[in-house]
CSV table of C-alpha atoms in Angstrom, one decimal:
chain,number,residue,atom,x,y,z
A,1,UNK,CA,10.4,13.4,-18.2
A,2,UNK,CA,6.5,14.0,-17.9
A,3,UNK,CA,4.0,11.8,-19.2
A,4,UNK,CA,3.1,13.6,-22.1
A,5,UNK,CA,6.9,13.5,-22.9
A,6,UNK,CA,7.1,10.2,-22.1
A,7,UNK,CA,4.2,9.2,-24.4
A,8,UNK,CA,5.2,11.6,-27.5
A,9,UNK,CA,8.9,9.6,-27.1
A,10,UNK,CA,7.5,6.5,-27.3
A,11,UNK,CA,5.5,7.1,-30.3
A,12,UNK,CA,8.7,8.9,-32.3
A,13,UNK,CA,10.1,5.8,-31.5
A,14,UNK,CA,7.4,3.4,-33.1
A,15,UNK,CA,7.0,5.4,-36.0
A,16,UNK,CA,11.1,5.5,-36.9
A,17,UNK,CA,10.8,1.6,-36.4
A,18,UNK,CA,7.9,1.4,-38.6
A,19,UNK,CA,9.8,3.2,-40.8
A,20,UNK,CA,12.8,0.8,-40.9
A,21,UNK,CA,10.6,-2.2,-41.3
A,22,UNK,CA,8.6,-0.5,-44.3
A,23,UNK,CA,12.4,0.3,-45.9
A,24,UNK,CA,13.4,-3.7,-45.1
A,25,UNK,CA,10.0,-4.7,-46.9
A,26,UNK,CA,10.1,-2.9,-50.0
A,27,UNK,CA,13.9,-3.9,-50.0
A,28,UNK,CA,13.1,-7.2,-49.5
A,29,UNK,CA,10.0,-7.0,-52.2
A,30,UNK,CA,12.5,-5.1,-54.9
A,31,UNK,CA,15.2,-7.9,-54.4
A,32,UNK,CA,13.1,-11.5,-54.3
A,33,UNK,CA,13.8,-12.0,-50.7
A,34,UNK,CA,10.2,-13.0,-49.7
A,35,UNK,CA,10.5,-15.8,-52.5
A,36,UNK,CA,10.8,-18.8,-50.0
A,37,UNK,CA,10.7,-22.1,-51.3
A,38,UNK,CA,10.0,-23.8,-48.0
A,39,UNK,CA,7.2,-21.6,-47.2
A,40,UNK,CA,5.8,-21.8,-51.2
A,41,UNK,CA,5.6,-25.4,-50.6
A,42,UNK,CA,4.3,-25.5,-47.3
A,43,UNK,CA,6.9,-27.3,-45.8
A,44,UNK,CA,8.0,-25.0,-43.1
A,45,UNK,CA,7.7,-26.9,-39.9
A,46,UNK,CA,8.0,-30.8,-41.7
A,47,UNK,CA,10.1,-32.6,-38.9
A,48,UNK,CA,10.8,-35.2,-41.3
A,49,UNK,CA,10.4,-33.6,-45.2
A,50,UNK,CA,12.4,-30.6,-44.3
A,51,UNK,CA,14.3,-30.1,-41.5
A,52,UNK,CA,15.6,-33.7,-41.2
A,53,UNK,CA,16.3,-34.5,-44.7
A,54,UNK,CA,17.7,-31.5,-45.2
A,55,UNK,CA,20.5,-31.5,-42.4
A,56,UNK,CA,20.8,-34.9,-43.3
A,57,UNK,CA,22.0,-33.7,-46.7
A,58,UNK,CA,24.1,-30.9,-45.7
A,59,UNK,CA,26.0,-33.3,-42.9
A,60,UNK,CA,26.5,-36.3,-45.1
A,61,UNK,CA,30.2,-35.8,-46.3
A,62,UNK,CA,28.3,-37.9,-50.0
A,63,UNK,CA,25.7,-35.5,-50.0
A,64,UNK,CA,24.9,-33.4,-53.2
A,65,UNK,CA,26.5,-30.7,-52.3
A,66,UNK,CA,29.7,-32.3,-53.3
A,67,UNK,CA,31.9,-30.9,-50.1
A,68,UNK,CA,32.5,-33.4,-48.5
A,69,UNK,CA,32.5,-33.3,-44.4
A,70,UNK,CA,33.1,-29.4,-44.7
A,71,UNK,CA,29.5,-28.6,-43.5
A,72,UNK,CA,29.8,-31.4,-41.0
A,73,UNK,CA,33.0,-30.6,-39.5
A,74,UNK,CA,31.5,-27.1,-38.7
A,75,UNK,CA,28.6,-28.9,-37.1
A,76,UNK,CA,31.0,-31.1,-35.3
A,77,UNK,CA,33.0,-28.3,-33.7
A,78,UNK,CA,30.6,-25.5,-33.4
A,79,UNK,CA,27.3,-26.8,-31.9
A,80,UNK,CA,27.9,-30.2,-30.6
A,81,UNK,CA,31.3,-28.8,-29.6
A,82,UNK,CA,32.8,-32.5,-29.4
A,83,UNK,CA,37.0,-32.4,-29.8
A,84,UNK,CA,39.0,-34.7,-31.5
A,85,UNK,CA,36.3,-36.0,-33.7
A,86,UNK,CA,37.7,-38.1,-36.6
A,87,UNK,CA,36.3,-37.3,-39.5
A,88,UNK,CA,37.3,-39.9,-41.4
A,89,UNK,CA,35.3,-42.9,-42.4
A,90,UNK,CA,31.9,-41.4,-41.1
A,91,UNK,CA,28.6,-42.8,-41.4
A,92,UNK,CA,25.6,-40.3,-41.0
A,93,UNK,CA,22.3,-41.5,-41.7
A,94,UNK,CA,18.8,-40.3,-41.2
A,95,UNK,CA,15.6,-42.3,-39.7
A,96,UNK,CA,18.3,-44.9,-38.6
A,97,UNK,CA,16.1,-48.1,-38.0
A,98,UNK,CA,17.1,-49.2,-34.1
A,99,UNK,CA,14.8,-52.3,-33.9
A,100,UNK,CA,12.9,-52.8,-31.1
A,101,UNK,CA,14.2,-49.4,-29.8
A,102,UNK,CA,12.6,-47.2,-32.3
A,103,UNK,CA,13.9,-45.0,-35.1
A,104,UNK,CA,16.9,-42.0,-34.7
A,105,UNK,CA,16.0,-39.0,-36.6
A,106,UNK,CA,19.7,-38.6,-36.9
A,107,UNK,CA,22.9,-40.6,-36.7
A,108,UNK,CA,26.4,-39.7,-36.9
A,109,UNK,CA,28.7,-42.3,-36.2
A,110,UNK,CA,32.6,-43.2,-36.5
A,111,UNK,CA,34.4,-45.9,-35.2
A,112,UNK,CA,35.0,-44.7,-31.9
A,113,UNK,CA,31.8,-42.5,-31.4
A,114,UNK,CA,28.0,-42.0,-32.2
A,115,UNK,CA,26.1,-39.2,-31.6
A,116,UNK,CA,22.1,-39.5,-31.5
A,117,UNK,CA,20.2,-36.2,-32.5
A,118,UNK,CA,16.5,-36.1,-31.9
A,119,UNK,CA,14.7,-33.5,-33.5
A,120,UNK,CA,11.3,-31.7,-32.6
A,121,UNK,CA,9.2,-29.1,-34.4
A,122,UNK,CA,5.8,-29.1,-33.7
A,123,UNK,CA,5.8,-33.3,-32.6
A,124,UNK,CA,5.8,-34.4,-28.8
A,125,UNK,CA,7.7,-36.5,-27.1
A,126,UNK,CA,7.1,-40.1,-27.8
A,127,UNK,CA,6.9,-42.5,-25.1
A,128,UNK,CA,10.9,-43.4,-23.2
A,129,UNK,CA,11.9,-42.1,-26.6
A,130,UNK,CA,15.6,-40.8,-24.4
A,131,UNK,CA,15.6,-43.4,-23.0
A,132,UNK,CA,15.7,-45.9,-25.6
A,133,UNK,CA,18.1,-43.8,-27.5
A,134,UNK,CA,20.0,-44.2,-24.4
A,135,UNK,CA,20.3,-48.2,-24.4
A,136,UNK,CA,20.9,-47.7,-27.9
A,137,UNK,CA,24.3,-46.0,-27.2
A,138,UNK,CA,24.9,-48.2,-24.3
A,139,UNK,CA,24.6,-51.3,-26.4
A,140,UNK,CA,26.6,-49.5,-29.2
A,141,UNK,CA,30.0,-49.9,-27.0
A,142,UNK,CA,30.8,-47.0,-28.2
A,143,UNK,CA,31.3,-43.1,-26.5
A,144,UNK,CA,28.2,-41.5,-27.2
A,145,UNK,CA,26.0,-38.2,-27.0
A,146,UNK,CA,22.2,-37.8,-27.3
A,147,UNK,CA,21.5,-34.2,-28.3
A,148,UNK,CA,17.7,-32.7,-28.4
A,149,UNK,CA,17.2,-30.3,-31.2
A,150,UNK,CA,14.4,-27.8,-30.3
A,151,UNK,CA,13.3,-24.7,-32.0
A,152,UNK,CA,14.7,-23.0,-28.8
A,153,UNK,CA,16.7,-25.2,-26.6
A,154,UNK,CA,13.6,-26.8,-24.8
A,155,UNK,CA,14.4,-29.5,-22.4
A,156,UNK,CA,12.7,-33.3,-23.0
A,157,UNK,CA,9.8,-34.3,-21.1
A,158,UNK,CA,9.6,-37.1,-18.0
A,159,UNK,CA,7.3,-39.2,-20.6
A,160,UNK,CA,10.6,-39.0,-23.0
A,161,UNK,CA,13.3,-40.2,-20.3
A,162,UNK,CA,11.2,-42.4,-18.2
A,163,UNK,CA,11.4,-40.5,-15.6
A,164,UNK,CA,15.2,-41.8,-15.3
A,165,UNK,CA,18.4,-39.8,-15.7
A,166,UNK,CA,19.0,-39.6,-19.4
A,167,UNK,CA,22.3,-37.4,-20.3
A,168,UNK,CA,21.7,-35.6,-23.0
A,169,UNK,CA,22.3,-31.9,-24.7
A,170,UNK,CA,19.5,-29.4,-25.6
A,171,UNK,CA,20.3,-27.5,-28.8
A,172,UNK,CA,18.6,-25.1,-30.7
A,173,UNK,CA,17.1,-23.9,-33.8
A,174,UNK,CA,17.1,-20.2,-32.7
A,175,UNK,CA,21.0,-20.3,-32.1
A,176,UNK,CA,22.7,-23.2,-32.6
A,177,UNK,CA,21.5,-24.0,-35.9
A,178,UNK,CA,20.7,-20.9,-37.2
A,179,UNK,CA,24.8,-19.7,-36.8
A,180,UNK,CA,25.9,-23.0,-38.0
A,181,UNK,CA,24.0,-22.4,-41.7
A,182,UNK,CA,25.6,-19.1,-41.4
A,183,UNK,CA,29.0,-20.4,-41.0
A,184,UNK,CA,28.2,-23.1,-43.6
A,185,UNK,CA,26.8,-19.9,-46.3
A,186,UNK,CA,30.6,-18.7,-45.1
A,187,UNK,CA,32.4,-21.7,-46.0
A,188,UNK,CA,35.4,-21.4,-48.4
A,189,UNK,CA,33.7,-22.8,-51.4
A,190,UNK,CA,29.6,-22.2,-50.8
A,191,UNK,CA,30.1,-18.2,-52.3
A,192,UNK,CA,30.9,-20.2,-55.4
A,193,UNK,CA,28.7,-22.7,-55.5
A,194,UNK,CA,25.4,-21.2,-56.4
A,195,UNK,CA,22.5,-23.8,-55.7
A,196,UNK,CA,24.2,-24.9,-52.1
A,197,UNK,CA,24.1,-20.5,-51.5
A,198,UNK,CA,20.5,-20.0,-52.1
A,199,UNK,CA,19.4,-23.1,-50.5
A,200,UNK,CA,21.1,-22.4,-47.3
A,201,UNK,CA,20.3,-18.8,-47.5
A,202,UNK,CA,16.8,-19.7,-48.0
A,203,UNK,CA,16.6,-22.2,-45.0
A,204,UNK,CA,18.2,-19.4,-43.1
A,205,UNK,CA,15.0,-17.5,-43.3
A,206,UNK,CA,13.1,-20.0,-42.5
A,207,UNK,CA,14.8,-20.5,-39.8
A,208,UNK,CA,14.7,-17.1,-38.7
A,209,UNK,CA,10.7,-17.3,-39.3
A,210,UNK,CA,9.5,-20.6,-37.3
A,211,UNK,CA,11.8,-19.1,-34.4
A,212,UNK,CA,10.5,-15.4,-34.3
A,213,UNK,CA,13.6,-13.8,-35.2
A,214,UNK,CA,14.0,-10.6,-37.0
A,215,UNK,CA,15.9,-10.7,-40.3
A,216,UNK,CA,19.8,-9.5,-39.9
A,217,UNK,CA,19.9,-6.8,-41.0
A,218,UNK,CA,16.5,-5.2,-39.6
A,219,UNK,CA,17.7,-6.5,-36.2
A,220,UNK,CA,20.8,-4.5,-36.5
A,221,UNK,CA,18.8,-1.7,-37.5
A,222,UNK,CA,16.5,-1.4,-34.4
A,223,UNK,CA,19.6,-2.4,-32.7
A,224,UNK,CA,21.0,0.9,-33.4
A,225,UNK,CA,18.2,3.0,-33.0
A,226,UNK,CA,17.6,1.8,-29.6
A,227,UNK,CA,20.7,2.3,-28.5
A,228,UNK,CA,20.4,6.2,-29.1
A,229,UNK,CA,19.3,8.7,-26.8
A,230,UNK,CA,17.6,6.2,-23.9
A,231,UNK,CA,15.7,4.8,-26.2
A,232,UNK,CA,16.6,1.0,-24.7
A,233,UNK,CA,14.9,2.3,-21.9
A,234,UNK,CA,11.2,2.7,-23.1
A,235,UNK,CA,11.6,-0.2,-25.4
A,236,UNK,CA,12.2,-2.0,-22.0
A,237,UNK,CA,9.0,-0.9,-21.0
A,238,UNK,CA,7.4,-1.2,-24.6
A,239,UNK,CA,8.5,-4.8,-24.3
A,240,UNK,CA,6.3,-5.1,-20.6
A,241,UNK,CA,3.2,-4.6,-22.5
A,242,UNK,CA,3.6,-6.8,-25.2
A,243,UNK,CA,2.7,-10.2,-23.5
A,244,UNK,CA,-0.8,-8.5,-22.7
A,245,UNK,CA,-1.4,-7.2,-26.3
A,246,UNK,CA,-0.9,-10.7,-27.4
A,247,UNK,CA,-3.1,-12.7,-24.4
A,248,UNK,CA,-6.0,-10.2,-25.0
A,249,UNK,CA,-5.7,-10.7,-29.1
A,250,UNK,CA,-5.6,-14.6,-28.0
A,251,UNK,CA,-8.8,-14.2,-25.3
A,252,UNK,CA,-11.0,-11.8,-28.1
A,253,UNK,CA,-10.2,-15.1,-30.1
A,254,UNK,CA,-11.5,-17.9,-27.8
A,255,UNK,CA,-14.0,-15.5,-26.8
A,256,UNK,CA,-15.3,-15.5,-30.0
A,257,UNK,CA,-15.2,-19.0,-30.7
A,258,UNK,CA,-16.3,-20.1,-27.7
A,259,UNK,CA,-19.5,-17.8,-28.6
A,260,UNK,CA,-20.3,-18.4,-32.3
A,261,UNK,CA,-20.0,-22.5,-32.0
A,262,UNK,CA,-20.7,-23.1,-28.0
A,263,UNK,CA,-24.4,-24.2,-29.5
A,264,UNK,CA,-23.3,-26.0,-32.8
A,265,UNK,CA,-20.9,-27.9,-30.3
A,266,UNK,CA,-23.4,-28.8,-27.8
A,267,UNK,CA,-26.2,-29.5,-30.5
A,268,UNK,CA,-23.8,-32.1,-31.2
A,269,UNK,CA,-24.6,-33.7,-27.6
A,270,UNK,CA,-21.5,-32.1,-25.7
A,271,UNK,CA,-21.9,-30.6,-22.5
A,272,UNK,CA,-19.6,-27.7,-22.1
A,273,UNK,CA,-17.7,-27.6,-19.2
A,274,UNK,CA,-18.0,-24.7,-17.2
A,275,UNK,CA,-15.2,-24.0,-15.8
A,276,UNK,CA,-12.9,-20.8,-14.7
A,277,UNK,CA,-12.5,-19.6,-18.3
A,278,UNK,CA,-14.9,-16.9,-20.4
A,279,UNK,CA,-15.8,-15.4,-16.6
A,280,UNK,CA,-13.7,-12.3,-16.0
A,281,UNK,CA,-11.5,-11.0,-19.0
A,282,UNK,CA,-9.1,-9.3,-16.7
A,283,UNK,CA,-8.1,-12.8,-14.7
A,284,UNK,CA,-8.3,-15.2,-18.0
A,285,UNK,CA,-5.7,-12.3,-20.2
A,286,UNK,CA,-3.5,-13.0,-16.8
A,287,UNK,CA,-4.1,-16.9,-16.9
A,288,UNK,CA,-2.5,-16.4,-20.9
A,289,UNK,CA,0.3,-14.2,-20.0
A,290,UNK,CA,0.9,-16.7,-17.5
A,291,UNK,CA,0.7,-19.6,-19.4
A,292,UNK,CA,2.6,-17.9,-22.5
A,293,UNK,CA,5.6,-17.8,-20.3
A,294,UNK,CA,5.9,-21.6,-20.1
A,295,UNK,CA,7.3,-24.0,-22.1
A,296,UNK,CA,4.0,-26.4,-22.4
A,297,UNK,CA,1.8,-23.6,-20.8
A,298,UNK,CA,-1.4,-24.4,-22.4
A,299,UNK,CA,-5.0,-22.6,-23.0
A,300,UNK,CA,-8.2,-24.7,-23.2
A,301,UNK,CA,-11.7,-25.0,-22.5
A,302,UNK,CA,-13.4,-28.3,-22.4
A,303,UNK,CA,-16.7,-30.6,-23.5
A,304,UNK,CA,-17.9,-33.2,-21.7
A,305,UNK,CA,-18.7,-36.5,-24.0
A,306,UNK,CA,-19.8,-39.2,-21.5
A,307,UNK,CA,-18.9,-41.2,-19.3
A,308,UNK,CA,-16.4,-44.4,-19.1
A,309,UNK,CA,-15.5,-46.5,-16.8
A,310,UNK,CA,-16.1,-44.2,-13.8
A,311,UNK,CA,-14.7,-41.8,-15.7
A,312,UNK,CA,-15.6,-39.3,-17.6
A,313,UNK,CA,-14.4,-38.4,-21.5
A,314,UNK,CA,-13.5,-35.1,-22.5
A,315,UNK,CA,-12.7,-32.9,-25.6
A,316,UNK,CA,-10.6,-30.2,-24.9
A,317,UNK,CA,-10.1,-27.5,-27.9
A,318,UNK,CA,-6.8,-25.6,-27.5
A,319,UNK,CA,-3.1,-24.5,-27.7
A,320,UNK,CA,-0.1,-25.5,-25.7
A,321,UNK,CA,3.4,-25.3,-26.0
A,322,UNK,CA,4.7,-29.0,-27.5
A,323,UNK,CA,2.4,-28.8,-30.3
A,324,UNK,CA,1.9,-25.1,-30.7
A,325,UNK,CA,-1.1,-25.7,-32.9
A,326,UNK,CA,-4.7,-25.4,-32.0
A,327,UNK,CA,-6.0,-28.7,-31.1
A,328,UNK,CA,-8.9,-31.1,-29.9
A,329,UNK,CA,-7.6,-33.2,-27.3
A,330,UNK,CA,-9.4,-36.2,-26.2
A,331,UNK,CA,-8.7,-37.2,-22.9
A,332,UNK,CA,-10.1,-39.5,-20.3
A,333,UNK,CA,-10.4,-38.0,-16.7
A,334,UNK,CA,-11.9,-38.1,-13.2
A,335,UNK,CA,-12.9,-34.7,-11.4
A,336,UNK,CA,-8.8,-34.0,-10.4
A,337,UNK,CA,-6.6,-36.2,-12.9
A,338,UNK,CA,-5.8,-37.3,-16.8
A,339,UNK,CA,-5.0,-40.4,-17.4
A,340,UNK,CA,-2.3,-41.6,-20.5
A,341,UNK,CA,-4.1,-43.8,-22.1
A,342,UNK,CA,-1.5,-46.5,-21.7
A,343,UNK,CA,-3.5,-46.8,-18.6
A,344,UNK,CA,-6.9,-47.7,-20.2
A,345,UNK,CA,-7.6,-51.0,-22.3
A,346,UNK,CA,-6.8,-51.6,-25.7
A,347,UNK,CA,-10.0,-51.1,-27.1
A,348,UNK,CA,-9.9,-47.6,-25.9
A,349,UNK,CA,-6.4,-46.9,-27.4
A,350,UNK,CA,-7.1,-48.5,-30.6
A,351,UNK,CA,-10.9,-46.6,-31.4
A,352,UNK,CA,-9.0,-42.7,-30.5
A,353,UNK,CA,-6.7,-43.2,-33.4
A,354,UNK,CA,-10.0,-44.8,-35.4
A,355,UNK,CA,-11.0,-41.5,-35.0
A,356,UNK,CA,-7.8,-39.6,-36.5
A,357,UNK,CA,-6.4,-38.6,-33.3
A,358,UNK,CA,-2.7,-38.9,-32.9
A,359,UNK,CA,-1.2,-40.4,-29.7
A,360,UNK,CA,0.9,-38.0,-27.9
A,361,UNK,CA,2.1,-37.9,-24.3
A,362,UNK,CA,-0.4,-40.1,-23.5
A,363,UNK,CA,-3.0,-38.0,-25.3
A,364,UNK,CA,-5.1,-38.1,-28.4
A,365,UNK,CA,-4.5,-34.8,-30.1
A,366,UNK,CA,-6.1,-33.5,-33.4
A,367,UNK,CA,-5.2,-30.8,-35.1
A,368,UNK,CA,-6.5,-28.0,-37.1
A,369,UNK,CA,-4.7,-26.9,-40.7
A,370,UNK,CA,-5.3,-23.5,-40.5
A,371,UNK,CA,-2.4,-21.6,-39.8
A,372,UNK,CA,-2.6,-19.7,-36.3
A,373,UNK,CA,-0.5,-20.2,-33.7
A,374,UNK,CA,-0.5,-18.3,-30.8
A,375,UNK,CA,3.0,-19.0,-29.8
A,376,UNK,CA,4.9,-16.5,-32.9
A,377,UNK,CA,4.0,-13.6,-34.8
A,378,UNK,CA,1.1,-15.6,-36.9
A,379,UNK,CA,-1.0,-14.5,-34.1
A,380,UNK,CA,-0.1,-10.5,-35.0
A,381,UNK,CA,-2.5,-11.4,-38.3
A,382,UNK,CA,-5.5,-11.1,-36.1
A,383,UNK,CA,-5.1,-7.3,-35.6
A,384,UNK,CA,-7.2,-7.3,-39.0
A,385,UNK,CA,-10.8,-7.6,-38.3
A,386,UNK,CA,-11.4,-9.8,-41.7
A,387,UNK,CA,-8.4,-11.9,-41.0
A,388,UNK,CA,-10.0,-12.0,-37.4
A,389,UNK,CA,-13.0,-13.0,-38.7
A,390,UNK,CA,-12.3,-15.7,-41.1
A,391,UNK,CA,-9.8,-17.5,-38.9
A,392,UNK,CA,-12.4,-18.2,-36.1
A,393,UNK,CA,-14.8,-19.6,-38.6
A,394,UNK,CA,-12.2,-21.4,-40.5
A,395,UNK,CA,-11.2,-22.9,-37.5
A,396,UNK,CA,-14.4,-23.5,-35.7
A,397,UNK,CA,-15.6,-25.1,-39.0
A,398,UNK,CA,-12.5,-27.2,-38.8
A,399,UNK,CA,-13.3,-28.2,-35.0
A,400,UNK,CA,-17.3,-29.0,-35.6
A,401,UNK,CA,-15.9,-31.5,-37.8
A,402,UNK,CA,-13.7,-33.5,-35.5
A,403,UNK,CA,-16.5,-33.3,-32.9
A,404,UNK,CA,-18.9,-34.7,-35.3
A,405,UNK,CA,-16.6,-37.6,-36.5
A,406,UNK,CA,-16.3,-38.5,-32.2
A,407,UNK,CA,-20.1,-37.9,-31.7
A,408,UNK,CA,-21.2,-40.0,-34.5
A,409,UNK,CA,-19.0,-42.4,-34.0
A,410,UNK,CA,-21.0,-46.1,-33.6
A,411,UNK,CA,-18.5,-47.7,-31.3
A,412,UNK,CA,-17.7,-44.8,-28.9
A,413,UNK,CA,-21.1,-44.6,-28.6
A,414,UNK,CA,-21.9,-48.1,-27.6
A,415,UNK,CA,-19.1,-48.2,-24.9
A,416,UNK,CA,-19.8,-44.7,-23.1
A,417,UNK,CA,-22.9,-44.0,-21.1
């Protein structure tokens, strides 16, 4: 096939799936299916106020939905895939106080077993957290599991097991939970049952949205149309591009940032640090499709605030993949290494979360509220110039104000030189 050929295919292509996506949209617009509750709310990717209390709910054989350990038995035997569980007399709680060891997001637990289930949205891993789920179920005397429940199936960190040899399972959003709701909308009784339906057909799509999936029936849509006449083919190649489109959308972003509030920042009595990023737009689009790829593969450029110790204090504005929000990190650091700041003093510790930064891994991380996130399709919004626009001086507005709460802070000032 020639090039021409080649290039006239692909665009037939694009424009019959535009034309399936149009036909889902003004489906889904005619039929109420873009009325989400979750997302009205803003409660899409609450660890705690959605996703946890509402498993919790659906697992709990007392829970509202009046049938019994149905949803939980299905849990039971299709994603934690545990035999012989007796279902009788089963205790399943949520935020389980452990004393000294912590808090379990959630806990199901017979007489002969208890399994632990941790569960991560947008939160990193807390300090041994594994690890002290671990004694837990040691001291328990019972058989155990710990399971890690990921939007797709990541593995915990080091800081989460201690560096030890935890045994635990990853599951997933994306597959494991996402087919269990479907089973559950499935079950004998949930057809008739009107209020359980909807709900579960609602979380569904969220589900489907915070993990970048396509809605079911669009999928099998595309499905089919890529399966005709070596169509599969140029997708495949389609697909090769895609990571660039999105790292140069991401680097015309930072760019732009970087270039409207470089002299607000520094005004502010940062030094920007001039390091290998904002030099050569074909290497840094490389460095994101790189990084993209990784689990915690993270983009940032960083300001110098002073010095500390012999060593020096830094904000770093960015995007990785635990947190998969844009953030201002502070961090303490010599030329080559971070350091946790377990390993500074107290007084250190205690002023960072003065300042509204959130310990994690070791790191003070603030966030901003605007929604962009480079890591799904929210990032496909920049495409539109106003949308473009207004999210860099949304944001950047967002991140002079965290600077300026650290700059004019009295008591980071008096200890940093």
């Amino acid at each position: 096939m020639s090039v021409m050929k080649e290039i006239l295919k692909v665009e037939s292509i694009l424009k019959q799936v535009k034309l399936i996506i149009e036909k889902n949209s003004k489906i889904e617009k005619e039929t109420g299916g873009l009325f989400n509750i979750f997302s009205i709310l803003n409660m899409e990717r609450l660890e705690v106020k959605t996703h946890s209390a509402l498993l919790y709910e659906l697992l709990n054989p007392d829970g509202s939905h009046s049938q019994g350990s149905t949803y939980l038995k299905i849990f039971v035997n299709n994603v934690l895939s545990i035999e012989n569980f007796d279902l009788n007399n089963v205790k399943v709680d949520r935020e389980r106080n452990i004393n000294s060891l912590g808090r379990v997001d959630l806990a199901i637990e017979n007489q002969e077993h208890l399994i632990i289930i941790e569960i991560k949205i947008d939160a990193g891993d807390q300090k041994n957290q594994l690890k002290r789920y671990n004694e837990y179920g040691l001291r328990s005397g019972k058989d155990y599991d710990i399971y890690y429940l990921t939007l797709y199936g990541y593995e915990a960190s080091n800081y989460s097991t201690g560096n030890t040899d935890i045994n635990y399972k990853c599951i997933s959003f994306e597959t494991d939970i996402l087919n269990w709701i479907n089973k559950c909308i499935g079950a004998e009784k949930t057809p008739v049952l009107p209020a359980v339906r909807e709900t579960l057909a609602q979380y569904l799509k969220l589900i489907e949205k915070i993990t970048n999936q396509l809605d079911g029936g669009l999928k099998m849509e595309i499905k089919n149309l890529l399966l005709k006449d070596n169509n599969l083919e140029i997708a495949q190649q389609i697909s090769k591009v895609i990571p660039y489109c999105r790292a140069e959308l991401e680097y015309k972003f930072w760019t732009k940032l970087h270039h409207r509030y470089n002299e607000q920042i520094e005004r502010l009595g940062l030094k920007y640090f001039d390091d290998v990023f904002f030099k050569d737009e074909k290497s840094d689009i490389e460095n994101i499709v790189k990084q993209r790829k990784k689990k915690n593969g993270d983009i940032h450029f960083e300001y110098e605030v002073g010095d500390y110790n012999n060593k020096k204090i830094y904000l770093l504005i960015g995007c990785d993949g635990d947190h998969e929000r844009i953030y201002v990190s502070f961090t303490i650091a010599t030329e080559d290494k971070f350091f946790p700041f377990e390993e500074n003093d107290k007084e250190m510790v205690n002023l960072i979360e003065k300042l509204g930064f959130v310990n994690s891994l070791g790191y003070g991380y603030n966030y901003v509220t605007y929604d962009l996130n480079f890591h799904t399709d929210s990032l496909l919004k920049l495409q539109n110039e106003n949308t473009f626009n207004k999210a860099v001086k949304s944001i950047g507005d967002e991140l002079l104000d965290i600077i300026k709460k650290v700059t004019c802070n009295k008591e980071l000032n008096d200890i940093i030189i």
